[in-house]
Coordinates of C-alpha atoms in Angstrom, one line a residue:
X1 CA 13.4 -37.8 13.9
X2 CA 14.8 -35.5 11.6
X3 CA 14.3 -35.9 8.1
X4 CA 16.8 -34.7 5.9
X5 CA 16.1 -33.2 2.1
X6 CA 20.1 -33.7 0.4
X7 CA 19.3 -31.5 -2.7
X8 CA 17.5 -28.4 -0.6
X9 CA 19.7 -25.1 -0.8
X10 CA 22.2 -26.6 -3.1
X11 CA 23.1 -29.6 -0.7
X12 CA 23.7 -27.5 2.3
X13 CA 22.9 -30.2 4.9
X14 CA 25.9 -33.0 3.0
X15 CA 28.2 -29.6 3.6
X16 CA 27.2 -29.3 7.0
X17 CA 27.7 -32.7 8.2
X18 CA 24.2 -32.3 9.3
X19 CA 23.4 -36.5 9.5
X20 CA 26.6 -37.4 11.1
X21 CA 26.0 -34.3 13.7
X22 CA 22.7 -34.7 14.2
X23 CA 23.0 -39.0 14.9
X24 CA 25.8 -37.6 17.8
X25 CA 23.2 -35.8 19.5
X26 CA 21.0 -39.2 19.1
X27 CA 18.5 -37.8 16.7
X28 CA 17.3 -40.4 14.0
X29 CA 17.6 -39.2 10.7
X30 CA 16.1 -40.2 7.6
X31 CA 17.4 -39.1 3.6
X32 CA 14.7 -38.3 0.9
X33 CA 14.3 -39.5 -1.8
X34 CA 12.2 -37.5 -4.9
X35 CA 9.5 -39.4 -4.9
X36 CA 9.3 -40.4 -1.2
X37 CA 5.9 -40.1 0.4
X38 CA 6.9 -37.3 3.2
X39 CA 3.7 -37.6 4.9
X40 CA 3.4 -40.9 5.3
X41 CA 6.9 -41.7 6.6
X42 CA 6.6 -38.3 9.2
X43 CA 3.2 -40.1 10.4
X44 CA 5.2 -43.7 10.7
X45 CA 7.4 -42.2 12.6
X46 CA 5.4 -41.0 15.3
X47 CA 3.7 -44.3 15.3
X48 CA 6.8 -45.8 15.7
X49 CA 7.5 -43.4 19.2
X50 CA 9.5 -40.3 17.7
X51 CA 8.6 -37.5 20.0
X52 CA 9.7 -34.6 17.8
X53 CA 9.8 -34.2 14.0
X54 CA 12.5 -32.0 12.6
X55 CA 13.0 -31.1 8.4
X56 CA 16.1 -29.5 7.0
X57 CA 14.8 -28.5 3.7
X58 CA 12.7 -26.2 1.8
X59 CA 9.7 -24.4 3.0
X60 CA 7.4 -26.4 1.3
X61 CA 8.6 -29.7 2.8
X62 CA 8.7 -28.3 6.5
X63 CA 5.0 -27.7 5.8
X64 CA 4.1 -30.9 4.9
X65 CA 5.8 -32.4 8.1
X66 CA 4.9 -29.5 10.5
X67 CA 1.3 -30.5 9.5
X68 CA 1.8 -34.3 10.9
X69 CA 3.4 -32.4 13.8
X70 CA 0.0 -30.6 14.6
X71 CA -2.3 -33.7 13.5
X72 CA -0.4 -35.8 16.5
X73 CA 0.6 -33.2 18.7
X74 CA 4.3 -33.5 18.8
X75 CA 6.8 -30.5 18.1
X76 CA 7.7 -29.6 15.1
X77 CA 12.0 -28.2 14.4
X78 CA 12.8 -26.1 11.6
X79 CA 16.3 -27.1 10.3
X80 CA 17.4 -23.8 7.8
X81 CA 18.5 -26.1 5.2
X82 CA 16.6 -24.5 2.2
X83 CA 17.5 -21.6 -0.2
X84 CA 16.3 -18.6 1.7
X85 CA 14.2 -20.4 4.8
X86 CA 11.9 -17.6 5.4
X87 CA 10.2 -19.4 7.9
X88 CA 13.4 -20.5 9.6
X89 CA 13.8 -16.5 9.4
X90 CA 10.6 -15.5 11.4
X91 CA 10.7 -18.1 13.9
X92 CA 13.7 -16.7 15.4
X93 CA 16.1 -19.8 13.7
X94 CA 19.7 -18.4 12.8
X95 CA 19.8 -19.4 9.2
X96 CA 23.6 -19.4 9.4
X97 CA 24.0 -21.8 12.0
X98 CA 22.7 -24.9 10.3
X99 CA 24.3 -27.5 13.1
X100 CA 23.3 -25.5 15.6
X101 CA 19.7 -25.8 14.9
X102 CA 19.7 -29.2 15.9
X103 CA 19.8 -28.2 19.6
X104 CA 16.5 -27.5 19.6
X105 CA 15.8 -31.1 20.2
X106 CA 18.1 -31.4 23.0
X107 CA 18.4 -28.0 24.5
X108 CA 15.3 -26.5 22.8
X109 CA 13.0 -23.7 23.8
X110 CA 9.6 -24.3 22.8
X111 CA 6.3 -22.4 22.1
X112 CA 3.0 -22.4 20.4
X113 CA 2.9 -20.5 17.2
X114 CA 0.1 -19.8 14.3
X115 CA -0.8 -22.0 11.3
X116 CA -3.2 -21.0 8.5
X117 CA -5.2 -23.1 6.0
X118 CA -6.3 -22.7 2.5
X119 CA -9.0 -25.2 1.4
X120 CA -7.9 -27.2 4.2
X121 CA -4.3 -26.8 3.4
X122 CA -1.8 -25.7 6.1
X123 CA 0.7 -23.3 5.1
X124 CA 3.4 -21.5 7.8
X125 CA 4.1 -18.4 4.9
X126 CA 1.7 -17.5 2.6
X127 CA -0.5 -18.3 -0.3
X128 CA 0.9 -16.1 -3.0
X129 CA -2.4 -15.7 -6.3
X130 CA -2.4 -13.7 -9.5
X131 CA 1.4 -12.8 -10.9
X132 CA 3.5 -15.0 -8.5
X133 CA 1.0 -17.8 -8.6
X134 CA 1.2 -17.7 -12.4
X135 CA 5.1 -17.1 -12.2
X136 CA 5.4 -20.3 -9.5
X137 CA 3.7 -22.8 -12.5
X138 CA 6.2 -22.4 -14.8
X139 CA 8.5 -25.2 -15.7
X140 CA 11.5 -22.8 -15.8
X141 CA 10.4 -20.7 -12.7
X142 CA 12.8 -23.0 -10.4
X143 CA 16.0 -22.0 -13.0
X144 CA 15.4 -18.3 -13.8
X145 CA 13.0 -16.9 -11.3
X146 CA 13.4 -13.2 -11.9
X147 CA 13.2 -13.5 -15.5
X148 CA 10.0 -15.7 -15.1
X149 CA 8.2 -13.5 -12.7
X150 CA 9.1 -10.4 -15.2
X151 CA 7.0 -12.0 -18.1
X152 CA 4.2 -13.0 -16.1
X153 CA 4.3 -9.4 -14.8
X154 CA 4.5 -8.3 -18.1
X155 CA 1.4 -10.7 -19.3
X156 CA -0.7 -10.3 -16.5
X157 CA -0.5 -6.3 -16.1
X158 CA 0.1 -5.3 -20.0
X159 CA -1.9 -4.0 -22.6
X160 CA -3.1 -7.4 -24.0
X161 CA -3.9 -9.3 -20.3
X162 CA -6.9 -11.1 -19.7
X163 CA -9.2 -10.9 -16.9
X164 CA -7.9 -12.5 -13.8
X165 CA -11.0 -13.4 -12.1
X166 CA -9.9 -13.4 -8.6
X167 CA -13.1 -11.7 -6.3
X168 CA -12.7 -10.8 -2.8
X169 CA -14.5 -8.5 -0.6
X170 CA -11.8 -6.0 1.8
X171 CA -12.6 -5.1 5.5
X172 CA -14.2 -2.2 4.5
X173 CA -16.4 -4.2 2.6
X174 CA -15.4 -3.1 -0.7
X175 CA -15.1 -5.7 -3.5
X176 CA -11.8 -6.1 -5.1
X177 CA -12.0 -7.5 -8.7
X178 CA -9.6 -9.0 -11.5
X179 CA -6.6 -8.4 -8.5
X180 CA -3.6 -8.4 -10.5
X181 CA -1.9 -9.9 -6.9
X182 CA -3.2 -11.4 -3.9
X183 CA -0.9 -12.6 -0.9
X184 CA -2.2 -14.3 2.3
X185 CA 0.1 -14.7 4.8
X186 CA 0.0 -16.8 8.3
X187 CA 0.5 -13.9 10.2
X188 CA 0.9 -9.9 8.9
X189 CA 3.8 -8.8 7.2
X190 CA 5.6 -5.6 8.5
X191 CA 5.2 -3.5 5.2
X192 CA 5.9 0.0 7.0
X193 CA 9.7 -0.8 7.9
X194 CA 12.1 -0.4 5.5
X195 CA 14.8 -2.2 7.2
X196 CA 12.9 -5.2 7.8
X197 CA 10.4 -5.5 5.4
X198 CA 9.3 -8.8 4.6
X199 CA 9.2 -10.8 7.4
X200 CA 6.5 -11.1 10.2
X201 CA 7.4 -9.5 13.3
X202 CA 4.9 -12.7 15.1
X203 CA 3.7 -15.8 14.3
X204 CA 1.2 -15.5 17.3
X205 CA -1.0 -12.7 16.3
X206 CA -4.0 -14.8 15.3
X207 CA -4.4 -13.0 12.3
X208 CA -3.8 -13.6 8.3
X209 CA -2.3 -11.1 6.4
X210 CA -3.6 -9.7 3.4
X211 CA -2.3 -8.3 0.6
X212 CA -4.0 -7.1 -2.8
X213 CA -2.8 -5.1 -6.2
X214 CA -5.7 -4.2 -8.1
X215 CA -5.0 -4.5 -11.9
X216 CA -3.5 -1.4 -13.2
X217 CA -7.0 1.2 -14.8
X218 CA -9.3 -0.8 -13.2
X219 CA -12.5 0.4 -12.2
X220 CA -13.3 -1.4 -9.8
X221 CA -12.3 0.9 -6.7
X222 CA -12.5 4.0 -9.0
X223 CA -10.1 6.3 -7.2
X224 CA -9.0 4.7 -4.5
X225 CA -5.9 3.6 -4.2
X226 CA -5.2 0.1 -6.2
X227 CA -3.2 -1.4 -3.1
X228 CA -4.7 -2.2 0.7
X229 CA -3.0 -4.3 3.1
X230 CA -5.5 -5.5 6.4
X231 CA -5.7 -8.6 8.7
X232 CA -8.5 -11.0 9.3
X233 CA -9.2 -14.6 10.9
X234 CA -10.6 -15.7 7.9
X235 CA -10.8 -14.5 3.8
X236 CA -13.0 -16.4 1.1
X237 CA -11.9 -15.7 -3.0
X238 CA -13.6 -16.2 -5.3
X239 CA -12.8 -17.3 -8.7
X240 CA -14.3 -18.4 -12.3
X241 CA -12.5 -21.2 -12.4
X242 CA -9.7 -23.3 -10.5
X243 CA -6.4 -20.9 -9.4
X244 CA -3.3 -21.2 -9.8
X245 CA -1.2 -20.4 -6.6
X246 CA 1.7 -20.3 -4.8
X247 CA 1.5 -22.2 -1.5
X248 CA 4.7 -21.6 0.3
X249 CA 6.8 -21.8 -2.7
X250 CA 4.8 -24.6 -4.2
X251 CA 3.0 -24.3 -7.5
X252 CA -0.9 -25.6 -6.2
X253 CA -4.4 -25.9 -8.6
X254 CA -6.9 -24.5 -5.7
X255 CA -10.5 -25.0 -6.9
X256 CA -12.7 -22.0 -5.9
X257 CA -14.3 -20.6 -3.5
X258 CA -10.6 -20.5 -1.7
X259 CA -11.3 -20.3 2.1
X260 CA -8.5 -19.2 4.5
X261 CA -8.2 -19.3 7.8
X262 CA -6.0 -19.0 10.6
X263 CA -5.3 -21.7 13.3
X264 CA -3.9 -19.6 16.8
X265 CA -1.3 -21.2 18.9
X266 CA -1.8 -24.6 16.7
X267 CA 1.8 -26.1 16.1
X268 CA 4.0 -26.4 18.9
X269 CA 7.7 -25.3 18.2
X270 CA 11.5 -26.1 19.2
X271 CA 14.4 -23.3 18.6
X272 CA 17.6 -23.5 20.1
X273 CA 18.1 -21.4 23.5
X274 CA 21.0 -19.8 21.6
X275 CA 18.9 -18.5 18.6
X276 CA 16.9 -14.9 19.0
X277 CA 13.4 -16.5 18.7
X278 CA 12.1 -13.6 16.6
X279 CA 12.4 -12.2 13.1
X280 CA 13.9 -9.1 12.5
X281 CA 10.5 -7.0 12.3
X282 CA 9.5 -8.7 15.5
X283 CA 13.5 -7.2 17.1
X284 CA 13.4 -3.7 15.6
X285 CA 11.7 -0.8 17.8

């Protein structure tokens, strides 16, 4: 079954063909609808005997359908349908070859890749807090996102910003306080390669990867410096209040303490044979 978002990426599965090519290779496909219940159809059809679940769309609805995946054990296909399909990108999908993609329930390769959860939440990229989870809550974030991220940037880090109240404590055991930007990712990011900097060169390192920005004259690390990136299996935040966040694009409430964690070799995967498998981090030497 292979459900089918018509407005992700600027209607790039209508341009494609995508229903019409993907009924030839006898795949079922269903068209959303805004206010369709994704969940709830994804979980009818399994009932119903589909033994694969595929999404062409954005990263936030390939979550909600990989999670009905991992809940009845069936695998879950990642059509790169969306705007930039960053997961599609570190599975190893070729984001240009959209028909293609739908091999993978015919002529697929499968494996058994990472999810993580926050507050019981799964998420396949990363749970973005502070600036881009402020950013992501803006009702103009979807039309101008650069210029949107720029104010919050400019509100959160300038002379007249209020206390963030995000609390975490590091692997070194140091607490972080007020982070101006936290980002947990399923999986590390590579952060140390120019050429392939952000995206994850595995999905199966059983690890989260975490990110923090401490806000600019803070005190809190004195004079160390106001970055760290380091991995754990699991992270708790704390927070005053609820958070807003980021959850793989998403714009979430998260009511604290958030609790992450990281599920290894959880969802099992279908990529075409003729796709490289691996990001571009993962390929480079």
């Amino acid at each position: 079954m292979l459900f089918v978002n018509p407005r992700s990426g600027g209607g790039k599965a209508a341009r494609a063909g995508l229903a019409d090519e993907a009924r030839t290779r006898g795949i079922e496909v269903v068209g959303l609808d805004p206010d369709d219940d994704l969940s709830a159809l994804a979980a009818a059809a399994v009932a119903a005997g589909a033994d694969a679940l595929g999404v062409a769309g954005g990263d936030g609805s390939l979550g909600v359908v990989a999670d009905v995946a991992l809940t009845h054990g069936v695998p879950f296909v990642c059509i790169p349908a969306g705007t930039r399909n960053h997961f599609a990108l570190d599975l190893g999908v070729n984001r240009r070859d959209l028909v293609g993609a739908l091999d993978a329930f015919t002529d697929g390769v499968e494996r058994s890749i990472d999810v993580a959860l926050v507050n019981g939440r799964l998420f396949l990229n990363n749970v973005s807090l502070g600036i881009y989870g402020d950013a992501v809550r803006q009702p103009e974030y979807r039309q101008a996102k650069a210029r949107t991220l720029l104010a919050t940037m400019q509100s959160v880090l300038g002379p007249s910003r209020s206390a963030t109240g995000l609390r975490l404590m590091d692997d070194r055991g140091l607490e972080h306080r007020d982070l101006a930007v936290v980002l947990i990712s399923n999986n590390p990011y590579a952060l140390r390669r120019p050429l392939v900097t952000g995206t994850r060169p595995s999905l199966t390192s059983g690890q989260l990867g975490v990110l923090v920005i401490d806000q600019p004259d803070g005190d809190a690390l004195g004079h160390l410096e106001p970055g760290r990136a380091w991995t754990a299996a699991t992270l708790e935040i704390d927070a005053p209040g609820p958070v807003s966040a980021g959850v793989d694009g998403e714009s979430v409430e998260l009511q604290p303490p958030i609790e992450l964690s990281i599920q290894p070799a959880a969802l099992r995967v279908r990529i075409s044979s003729r796709h490289p498998g691996v990001s571009p981090s993962g390929l480079a030497p």
